[in-house]
XYZ file of C-alpha atoms in Angstrom:
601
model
C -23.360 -3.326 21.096
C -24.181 -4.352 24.563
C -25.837 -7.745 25.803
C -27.318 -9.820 23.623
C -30.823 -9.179 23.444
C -34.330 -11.600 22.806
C -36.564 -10.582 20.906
C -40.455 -12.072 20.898
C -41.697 -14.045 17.683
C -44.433 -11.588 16.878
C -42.525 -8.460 17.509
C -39.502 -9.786 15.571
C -42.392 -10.674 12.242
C -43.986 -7.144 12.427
C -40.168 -5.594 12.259
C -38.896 -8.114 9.351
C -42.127 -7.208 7.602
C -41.928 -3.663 7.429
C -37.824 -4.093 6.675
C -38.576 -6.398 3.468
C -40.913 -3.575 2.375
C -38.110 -0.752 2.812
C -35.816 -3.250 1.060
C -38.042 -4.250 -1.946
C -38.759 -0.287 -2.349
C -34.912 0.489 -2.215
C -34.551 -1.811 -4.625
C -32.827 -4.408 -2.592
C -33.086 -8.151 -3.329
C -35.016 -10.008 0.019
C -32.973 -11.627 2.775
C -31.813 -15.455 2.251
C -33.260 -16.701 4.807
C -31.256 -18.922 7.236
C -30.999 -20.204 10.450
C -31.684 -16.865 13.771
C -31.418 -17.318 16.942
C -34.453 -17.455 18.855
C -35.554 -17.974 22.448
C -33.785 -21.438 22.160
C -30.464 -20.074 20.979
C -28.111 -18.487 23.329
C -25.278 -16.581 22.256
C -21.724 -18.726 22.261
C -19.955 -17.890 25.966
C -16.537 -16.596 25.509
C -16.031 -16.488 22.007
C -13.603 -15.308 19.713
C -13.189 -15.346 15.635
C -9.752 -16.141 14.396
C -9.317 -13.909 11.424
C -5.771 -14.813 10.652
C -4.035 -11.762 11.690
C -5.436 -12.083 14.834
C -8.821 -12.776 16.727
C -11.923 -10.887 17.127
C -12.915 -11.292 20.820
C -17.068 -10.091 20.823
C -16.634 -8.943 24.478
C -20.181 -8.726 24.832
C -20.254 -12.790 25.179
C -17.701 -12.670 28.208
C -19.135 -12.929 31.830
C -16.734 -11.060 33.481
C -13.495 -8.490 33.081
C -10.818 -11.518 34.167
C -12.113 -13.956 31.329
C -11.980 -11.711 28.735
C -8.028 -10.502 29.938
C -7.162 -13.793 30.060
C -9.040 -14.112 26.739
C -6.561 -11.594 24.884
C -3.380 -12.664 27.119
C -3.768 -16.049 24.704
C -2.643 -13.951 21.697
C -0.255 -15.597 19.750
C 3.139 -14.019 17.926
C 2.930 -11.030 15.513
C -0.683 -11.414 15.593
C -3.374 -8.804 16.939
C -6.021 -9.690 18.858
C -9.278 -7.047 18.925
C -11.818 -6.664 21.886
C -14.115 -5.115 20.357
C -17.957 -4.264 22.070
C -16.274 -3.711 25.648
C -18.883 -2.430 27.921
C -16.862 -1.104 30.737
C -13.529 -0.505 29.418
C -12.075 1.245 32.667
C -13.353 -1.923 34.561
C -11.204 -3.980 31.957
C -8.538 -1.603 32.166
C -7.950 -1.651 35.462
C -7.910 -5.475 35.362
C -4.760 -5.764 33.570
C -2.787 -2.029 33.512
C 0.217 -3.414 32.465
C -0.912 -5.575 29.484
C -3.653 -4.028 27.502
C -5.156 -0.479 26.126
C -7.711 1.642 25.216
C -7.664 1.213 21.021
C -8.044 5.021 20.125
C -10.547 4.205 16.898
C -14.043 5.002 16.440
C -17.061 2.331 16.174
C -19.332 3.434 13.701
C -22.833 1.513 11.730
C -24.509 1.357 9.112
C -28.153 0.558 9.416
C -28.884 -2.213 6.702
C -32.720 -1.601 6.951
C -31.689 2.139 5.892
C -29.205 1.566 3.449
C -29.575 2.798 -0.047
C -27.204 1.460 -2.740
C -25.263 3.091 -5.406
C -26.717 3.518 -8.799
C -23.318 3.327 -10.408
C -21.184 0.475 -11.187
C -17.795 0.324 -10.976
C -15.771 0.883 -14.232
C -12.557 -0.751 -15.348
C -12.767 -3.585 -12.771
C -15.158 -5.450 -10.851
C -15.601 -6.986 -6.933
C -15.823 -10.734 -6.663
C -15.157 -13.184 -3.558
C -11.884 -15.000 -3.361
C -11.394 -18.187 -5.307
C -7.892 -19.216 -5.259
C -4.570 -18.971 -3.476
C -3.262 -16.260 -6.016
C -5.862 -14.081 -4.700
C -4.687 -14.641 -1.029
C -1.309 -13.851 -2.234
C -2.204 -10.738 -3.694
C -4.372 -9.437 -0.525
C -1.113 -9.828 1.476
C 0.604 -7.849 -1.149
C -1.944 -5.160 -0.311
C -1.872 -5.586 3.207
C 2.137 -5.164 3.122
C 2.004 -1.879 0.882
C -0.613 -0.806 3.753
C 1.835 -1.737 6.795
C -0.846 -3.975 7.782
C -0.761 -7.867 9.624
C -0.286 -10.239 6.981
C -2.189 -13.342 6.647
C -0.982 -17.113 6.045
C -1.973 -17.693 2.373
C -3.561 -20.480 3.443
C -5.676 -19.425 5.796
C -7.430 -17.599 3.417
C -8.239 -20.609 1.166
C -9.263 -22.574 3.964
C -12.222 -19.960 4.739
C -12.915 -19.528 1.222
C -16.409 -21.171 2.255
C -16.746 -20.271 5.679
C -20.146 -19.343 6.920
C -19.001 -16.505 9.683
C -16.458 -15.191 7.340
C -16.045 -13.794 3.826
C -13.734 -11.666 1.443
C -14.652 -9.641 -1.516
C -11.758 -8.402 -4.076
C -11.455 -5.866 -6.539
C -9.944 -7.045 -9.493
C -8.642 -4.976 -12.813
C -10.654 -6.038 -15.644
C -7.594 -4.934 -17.949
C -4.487 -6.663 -16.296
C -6.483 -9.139 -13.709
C -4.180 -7.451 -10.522
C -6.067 -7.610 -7.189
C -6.724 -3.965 -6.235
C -8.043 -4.159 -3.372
C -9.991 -6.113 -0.635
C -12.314 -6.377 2.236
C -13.087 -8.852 5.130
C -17.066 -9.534 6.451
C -17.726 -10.889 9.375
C -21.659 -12.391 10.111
C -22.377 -12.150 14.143
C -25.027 -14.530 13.655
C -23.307 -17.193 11.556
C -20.186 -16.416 13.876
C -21.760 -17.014 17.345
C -25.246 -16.861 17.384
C -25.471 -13.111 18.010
C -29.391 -12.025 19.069
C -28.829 -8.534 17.237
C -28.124 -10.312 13.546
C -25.246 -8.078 13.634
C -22.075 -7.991 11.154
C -18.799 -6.410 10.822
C -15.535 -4.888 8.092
C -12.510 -5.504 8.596
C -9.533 -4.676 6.708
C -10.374 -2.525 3.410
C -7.378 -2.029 1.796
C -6.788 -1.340 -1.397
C -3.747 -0.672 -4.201
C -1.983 2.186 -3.066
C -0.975 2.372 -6.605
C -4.650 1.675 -7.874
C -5.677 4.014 -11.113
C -9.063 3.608 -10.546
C -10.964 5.673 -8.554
C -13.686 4.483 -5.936
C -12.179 0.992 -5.430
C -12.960 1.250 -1.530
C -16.327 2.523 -1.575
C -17.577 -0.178 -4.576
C -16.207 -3.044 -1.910
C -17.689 -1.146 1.341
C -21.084 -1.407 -0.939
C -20.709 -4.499 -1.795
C -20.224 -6.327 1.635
C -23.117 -4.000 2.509
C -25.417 -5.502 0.094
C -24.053 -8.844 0.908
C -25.384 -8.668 4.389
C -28.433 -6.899 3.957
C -29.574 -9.689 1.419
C -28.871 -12.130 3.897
C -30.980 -10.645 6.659
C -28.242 -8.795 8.985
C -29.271 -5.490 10.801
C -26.484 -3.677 11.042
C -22.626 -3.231 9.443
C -20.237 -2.272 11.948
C -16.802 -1.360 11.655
C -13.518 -0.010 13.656
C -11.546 3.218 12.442
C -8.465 5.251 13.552
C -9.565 8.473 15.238
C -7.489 10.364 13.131
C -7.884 8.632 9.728
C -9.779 11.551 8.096
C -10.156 10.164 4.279
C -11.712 6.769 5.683
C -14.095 8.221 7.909
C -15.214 10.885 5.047
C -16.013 7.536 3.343
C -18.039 5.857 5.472
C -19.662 9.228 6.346
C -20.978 9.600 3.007
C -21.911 6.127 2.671
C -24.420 6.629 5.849
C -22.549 5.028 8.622
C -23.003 6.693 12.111
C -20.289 6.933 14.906
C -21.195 4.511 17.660
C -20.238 4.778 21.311
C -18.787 0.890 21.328
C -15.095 0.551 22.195
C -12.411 -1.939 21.715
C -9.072 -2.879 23.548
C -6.170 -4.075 22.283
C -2.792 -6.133 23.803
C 0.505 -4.281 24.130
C 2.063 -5.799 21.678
C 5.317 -4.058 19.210
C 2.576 -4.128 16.474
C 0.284 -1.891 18.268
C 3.043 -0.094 20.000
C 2.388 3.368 18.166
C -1.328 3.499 19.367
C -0.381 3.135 23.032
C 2.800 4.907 23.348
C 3.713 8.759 23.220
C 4.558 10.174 19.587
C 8.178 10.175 18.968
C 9.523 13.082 18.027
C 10.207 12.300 14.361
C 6.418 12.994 12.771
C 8.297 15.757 10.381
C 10.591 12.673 8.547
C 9.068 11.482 4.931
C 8.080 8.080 4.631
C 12.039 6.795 3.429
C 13.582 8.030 6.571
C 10.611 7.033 8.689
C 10.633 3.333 7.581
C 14.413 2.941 8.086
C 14.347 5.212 11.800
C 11.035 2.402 12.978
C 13.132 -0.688 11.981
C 16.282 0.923 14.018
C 14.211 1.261 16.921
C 12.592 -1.868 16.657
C 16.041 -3.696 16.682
C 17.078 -1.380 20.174
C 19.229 1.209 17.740
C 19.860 4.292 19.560
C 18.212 7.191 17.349
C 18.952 10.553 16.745
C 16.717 13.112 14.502
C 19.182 15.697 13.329
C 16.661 17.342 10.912
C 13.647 15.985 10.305
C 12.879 18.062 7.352
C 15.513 16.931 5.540
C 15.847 12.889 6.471
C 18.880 13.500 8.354
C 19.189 11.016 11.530
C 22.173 9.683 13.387
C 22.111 5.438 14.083
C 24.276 4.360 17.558
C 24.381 0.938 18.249
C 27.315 -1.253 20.098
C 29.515 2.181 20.207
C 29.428 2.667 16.433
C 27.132 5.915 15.170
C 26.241 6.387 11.809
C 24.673 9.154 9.618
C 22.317 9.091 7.448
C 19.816 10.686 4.989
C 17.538 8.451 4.526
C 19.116 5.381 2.537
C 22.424 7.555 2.123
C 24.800 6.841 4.974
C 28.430 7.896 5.825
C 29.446 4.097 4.418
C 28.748 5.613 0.742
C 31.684 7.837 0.011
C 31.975 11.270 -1.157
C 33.589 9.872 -4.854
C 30.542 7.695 -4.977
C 27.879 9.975 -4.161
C 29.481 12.617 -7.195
C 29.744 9.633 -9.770
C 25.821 9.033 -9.256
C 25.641 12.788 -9.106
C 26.794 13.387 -12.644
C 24.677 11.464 -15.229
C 27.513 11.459 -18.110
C 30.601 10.694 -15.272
C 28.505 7.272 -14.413
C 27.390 6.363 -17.926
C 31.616 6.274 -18.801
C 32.137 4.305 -15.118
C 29.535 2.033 -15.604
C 30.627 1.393 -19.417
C 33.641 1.046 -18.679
C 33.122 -2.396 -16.356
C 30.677 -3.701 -19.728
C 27.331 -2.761 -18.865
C 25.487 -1.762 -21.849
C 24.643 1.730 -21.662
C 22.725 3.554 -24.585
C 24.003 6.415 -27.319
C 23.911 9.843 -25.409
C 25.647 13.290 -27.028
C 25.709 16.587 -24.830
C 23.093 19.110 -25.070
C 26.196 21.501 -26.084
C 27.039 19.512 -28.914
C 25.916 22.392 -31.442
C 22.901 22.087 -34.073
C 24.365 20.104 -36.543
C 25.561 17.211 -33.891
C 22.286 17.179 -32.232
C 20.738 17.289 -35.469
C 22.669 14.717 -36.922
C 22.362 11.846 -33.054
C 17.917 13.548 -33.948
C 18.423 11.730 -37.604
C 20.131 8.727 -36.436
C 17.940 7.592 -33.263
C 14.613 9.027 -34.594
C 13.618 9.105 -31.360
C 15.566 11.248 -28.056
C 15.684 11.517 -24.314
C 16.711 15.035 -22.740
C 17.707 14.973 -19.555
C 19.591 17.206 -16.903
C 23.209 15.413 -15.892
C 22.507 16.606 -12.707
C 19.273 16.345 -10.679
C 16.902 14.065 -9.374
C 12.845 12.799 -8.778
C 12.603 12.615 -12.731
C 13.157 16.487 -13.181
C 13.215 18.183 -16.147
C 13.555 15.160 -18.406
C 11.727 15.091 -21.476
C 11.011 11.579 -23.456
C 9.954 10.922 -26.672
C 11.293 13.850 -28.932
C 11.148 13.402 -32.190
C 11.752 17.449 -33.808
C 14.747 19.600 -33.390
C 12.310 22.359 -32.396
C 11.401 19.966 -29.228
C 14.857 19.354 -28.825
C 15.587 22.983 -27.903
C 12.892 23.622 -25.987
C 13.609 20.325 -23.833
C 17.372 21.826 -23.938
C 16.214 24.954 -22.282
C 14.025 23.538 -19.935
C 16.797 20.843 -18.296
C 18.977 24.020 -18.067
C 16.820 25.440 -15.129
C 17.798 22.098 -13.572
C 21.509 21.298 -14.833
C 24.240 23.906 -16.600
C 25.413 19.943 -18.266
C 22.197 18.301 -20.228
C 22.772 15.194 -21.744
C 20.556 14.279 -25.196
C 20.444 10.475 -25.163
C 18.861 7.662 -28.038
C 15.147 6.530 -26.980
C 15.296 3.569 -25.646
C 11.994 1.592 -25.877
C 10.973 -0.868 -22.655
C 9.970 -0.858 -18.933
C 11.537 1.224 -16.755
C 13.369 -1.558 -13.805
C 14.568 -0.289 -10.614
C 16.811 -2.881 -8.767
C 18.403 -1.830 -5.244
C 21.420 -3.325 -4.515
C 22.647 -3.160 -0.928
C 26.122 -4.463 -0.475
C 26.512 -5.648 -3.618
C 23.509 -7.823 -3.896
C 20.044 -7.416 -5.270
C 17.397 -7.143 -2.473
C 14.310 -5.802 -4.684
C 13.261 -5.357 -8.084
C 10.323 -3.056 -9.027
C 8.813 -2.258 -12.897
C 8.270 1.664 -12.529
C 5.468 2.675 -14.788
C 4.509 6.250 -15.626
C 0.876 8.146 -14.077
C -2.165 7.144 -16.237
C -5.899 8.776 -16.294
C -8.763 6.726 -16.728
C -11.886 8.916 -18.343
C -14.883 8.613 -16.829
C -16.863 10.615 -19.713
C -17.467 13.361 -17.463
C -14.331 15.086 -16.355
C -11.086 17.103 -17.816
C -7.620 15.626 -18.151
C -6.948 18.452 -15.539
C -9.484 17.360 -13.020
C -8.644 13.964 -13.548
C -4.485 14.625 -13.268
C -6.062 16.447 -9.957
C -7.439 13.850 -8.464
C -5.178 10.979 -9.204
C -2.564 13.171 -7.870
C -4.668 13.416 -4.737
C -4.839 9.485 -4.419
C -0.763 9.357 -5.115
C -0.268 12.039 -2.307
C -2.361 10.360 -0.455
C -0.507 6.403 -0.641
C 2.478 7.929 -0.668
C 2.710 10.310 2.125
C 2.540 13.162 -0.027
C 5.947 12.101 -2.064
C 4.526 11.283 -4.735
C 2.020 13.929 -6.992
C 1.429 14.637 -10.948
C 3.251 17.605 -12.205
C 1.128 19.868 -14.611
C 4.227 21.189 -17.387
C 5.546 20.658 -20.213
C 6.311 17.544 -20.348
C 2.263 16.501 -19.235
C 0.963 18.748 -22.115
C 3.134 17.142 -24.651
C 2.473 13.334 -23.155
C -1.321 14.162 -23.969
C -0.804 15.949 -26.858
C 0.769 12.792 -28.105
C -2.493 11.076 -27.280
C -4.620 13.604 -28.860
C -5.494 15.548 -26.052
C -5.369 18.925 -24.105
C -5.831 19.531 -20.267
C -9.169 20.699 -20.478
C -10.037 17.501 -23.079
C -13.181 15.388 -21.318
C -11.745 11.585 -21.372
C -13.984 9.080 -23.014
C -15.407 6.669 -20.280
C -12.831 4.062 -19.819
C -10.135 5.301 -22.160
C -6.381 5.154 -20.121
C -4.198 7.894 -20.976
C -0.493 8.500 -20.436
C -0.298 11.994 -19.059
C 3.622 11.542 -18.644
C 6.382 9.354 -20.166
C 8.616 8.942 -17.168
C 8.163 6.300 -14.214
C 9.248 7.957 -11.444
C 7.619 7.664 -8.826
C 7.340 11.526 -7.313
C 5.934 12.462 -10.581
C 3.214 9.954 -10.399
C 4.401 7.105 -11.220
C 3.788 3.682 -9.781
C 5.887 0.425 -9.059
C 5.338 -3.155 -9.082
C 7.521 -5.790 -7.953
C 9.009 -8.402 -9.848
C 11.760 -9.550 -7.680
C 11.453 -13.343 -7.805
C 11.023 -12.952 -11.786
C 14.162 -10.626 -12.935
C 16.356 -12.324 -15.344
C 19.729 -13.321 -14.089
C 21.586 -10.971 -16.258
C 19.720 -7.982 -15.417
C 20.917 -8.616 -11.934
C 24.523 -8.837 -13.004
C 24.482 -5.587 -14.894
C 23.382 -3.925 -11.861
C 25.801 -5.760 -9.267
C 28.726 -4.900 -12.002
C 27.137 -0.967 -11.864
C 27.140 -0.687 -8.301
C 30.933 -2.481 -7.703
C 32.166 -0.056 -10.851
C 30.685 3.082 -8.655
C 31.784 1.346 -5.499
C 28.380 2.260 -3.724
C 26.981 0.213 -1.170
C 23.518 1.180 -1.200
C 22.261 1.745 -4.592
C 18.985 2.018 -7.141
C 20.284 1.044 -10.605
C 17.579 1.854 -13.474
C 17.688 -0.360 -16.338
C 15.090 0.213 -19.572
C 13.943 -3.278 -20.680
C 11.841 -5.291 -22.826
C 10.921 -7.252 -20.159
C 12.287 -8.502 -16.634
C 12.306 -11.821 -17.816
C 14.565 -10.796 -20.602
C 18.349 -10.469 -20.543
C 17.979 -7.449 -22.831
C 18.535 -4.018 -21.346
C 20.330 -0.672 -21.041
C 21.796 1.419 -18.204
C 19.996 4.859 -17.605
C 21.097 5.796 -14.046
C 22.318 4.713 -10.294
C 20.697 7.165 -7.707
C 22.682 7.148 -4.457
C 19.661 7.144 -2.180
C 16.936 4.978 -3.751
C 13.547 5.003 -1.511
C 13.495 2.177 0.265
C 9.849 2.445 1.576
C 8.498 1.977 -2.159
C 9.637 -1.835 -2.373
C 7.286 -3.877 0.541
C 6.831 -6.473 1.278
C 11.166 -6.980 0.028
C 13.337 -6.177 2.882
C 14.898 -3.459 1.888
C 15.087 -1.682 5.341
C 16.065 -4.846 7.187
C 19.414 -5.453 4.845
C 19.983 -1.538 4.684
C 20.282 -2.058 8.764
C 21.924 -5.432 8.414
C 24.943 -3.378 6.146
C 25.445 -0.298 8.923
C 24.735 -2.534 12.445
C 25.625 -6.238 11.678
C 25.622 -7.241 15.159
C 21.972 -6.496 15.155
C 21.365 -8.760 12.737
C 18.382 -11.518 13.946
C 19.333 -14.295 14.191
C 16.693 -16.097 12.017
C 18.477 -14.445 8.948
C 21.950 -14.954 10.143
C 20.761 -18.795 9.768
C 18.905 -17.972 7.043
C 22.820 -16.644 5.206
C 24.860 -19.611 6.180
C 22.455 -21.917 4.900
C 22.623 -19.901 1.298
C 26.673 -19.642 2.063
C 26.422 -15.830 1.853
């Protein structure tokens, strides 16, 4: 958008007659009318929005290069300010070298007069503005699991009613979780803009979401939101290289614009204006622990990217590490988590409760007889990892031995242990104290009527891969075939509209699962029994996985301790900072070194 531009009485009539037409024959409800700007109304000089996270600065109401630098000098900490609408960016540029950059995103529109909307609904949850404080605390959940700017909760409620600003969330109809979310922004309302212009910002939504189309249904309906009220255009701001978005708003009829914005300096932007680092091959738990190194002036080292491996140098002491595994967990610890039977007897041993388990070598008439007793088995390799060839739920000595068989390819040792009923809780301990505490809960399909448990496995997969930097995808074996078997149903079943299906009985998370955390909430016992787990092992960095009723509940039994939990899949708990805190104390902040004498830790 360029300067703001008058438009005559008459001319501006003839144009909002012919749009109500296109509108009523599109099937769009009229404007609401309220207050334009006319002749009379000049656009506010030097303005700027504050959205919470940072400020919208609408260039196009600056006078001159200077004004709007000093404009976007006047951003405050760990916020990000946006000029967006710059007309001469290598004017503005040059006005400040040193301090501000080129933002390397695309501007594109959607006309409003054009747009057509969806004739399907959503299904399984619906969008709705904010109306409370839980709902700003969710939409900073999202914005954390999205590594975005996070808002003060209540700034949110205090623009629950605001005129230039709105939000829209998605919200499960089934569990009433947020799911996702989107900011509006009316020009008009905002600062008397002459073009009836508006604006998204910051869709986000659930990485772990099961429903599909979450981000489209709240594009629409911010869309629809504007176009009733008589706006002429939806803008919005996207990464150059964010291919899934811009497929979205592609399809949805928005055009690329030649508009640009700038952006301060600042550490949050610091990837956009900086050369890559040399590190793009590292998967997301490597990645998240090698950015907060850097960020505290750690000296870092790929070794092999491929494989997580870095080295950490800081105040003459160097560490390595892959990913959450360091040299400070030993070579005895690392083989007790490495052997599934060796850390059920450790862990037993210092009273956690740990369930019944016989070995897959037992001979027929043991297994037979531990089949008879529990009703109900888990087989699992004693060796292995990412939820590999375990098989849950077996009830027949038939699926037994084929469960038996199938571990083997994983583990010569397979361990056949009682089915224990529950959540699955993950709780990482880092030197010895509990820093996060997740529910895992295994992959689920939601039908639409239409589509095969295949296709649908497909495409949730696609969305997992997607959230998770492509850790994290539904495996199409045995043990899927049996999970919908159990539900009456085949891969190439078509799934009622609306019915959820388990397609697999394990939570982990790199076969599809998803986590939620529950950190504040965990019983007090549950955290013992995985402090006592981690001092028996004697591992500094640990995930211990309980199975329990609940995580208010103090009842629960050991499954496992995995020597390099993912630390990435626990935001917004610091995971990463206490991980650094244990290898590089001195780099500790200073906030949280306060922050530990006050709690006497």
């Amino acid at each position: 958008m360029s300067d703001t531009k008058k438009t005559t009485p008459v001319n501006q009539r003839g144009r909002d007659g012919h749009r109500l037409k296109r509108m009523r024959d599109q099937g769009l409800k009229p404007p609401i009318a309220h207050p334009q700007p006319d002749e009379d109304q000049k656009a506010e000089s030097d303005f700027a929005l504050d959205c919470g996270w940072g400020r919208l600065v609408f260039a196009q109401t600056f006078n001159s290069p200077d004004a709007l630098a000093g404009a976007l000098r006047e951003e405050k900490a760990d916020r990000r300010d946006i000029a967006l609408y710059v007309r001469d960016p290598h004017v503005l540029l040059a006005s400040a070298p040193q301090e501000i950059f080129l933002d390397p995103s695309h501007t594109y529109r959607l006309d409003l007069a054009g747009y057509r909307p969806s004739k399907r609904t959503p299904k399984g949850y619906f969008i709705r503005r904010l109306t409370s404080q839980q709902d700003a605390i969710a939409i900073n959940r999202i914005y954390a699991s999205r590594a975005m700017v996070q808002v003060p909760p209540e700034f949110f409620w205090s623009k629950r009613d605001a005129r230039a600003i709105i939000y829209f969330v998605a919200e499960d109809e089934r569990t009433g979780q947020i799911i996702g979310t989107v900011t509006g922004v009316d020009h008009a309302r905002a600062f008397n803009d002459g073009e009836r212009g508006s604006s998204l910002w910051c869709l986000a939504v659930d990485p772990q979401a099961r429903h599909p189309g979450i981000g489209e249904a709240l594009v629409r309906r911010l869309a629809e939101y504007y176009a009733a009220r008589g706006a002429s255009f939806l803008d919005l701001s996207v990464l150059h290289d964010n291919e899934q978005a811009i497929a979205l708003y592609e399809k949805l009829g928005f055009q690329r614009v030649p508009f640009f914005s700038v952006k301060r300096k600042n550490s949050i932007n610091e990837r956009l204006f900086t050369r890559p680092e040399t590190d793009e091959g590292l998967n997301p738990y490597a990645a998240i622990i090698v950015k907060e190194a850097r960020r505290r002036g750690i000296q870092v080292d790929i070794m092999d990217a491929g494989g997580g491996f870095f080295r950490l140098t800081h105040g003459g002491v160097s560490i390595r590490c892959r990913e959450s595994l360091s040299e400070l967990t030993s070579a005895v610890a690392m083989s007790i988590c490495d052997d599934k039977a060796t850390t059920r007897r450790i862990v037993e041993q210092a009273g956690v409760t740990v369930p019944p388990q016989v070995s897959g070598d037992a001979g027929n008439d043991a297994i037979s007889a531990f089949l008879v007793e529990h009703g109900s088995v888990v087989v699992k390799p004693a060796r292995g990892e990412q939820g590999r060839g375990i098989s849950i739920g077996l009830t027949t000595e038939e699926e037994v031995a084929a469960a038996v068989a199938e571990a083997k390819t994983v583990s010569n040792d397979v361990l056949i242990e009682a089915m224990i009923e529950g959540q699955d809780l993950r709780l990482v301990v880092i030197n010895y104290r509990l820093v996060a505490a997740a529910i895992r809960r295994p992959p689920i399909i939601v039908g639409d009527g239409r589509s095969t448990a295949a296709e649908l496995i497909a495409a949730q997969s696609r969305r997992r891969a997607a959230a998770t930097g492509g850790e994290s995808e539904i495996p199409v074996d045995a043990e899927t075939r049996r999970t919908l078997a159990a539900a009456g149903y085949s891969l190439k079943s078509v799934i009622p509209a609306d019915q959820e299906v388990m397609v697999r009985r394990t939570a982990n998370l790199h076969t599809g699962g998803t986590i939620h955390d529950v950190t504040e909430e965990v019983h007090p016992v549950l955290i013992e029994a995985a402090v006592k787990a981690a001092r028996a092992i004697d591992i500094p960095v640990t995930g211990i996985d309980l199975m329990v009723k609940s995580p208010h509940e103090a009842d629960y039994a050991f499954i496992e301790a995995n020597e390099r939990p993912g630390l990435a899949n626990h935001e917004p708990q610091p995971t990463v900072e206490r991980f650094i805190d244990l290898l590089f104390p001195l780099s500790m902040p200073e906030s949280v070194r306060q922050a530990m004498r006050r709690t006497g830790i």
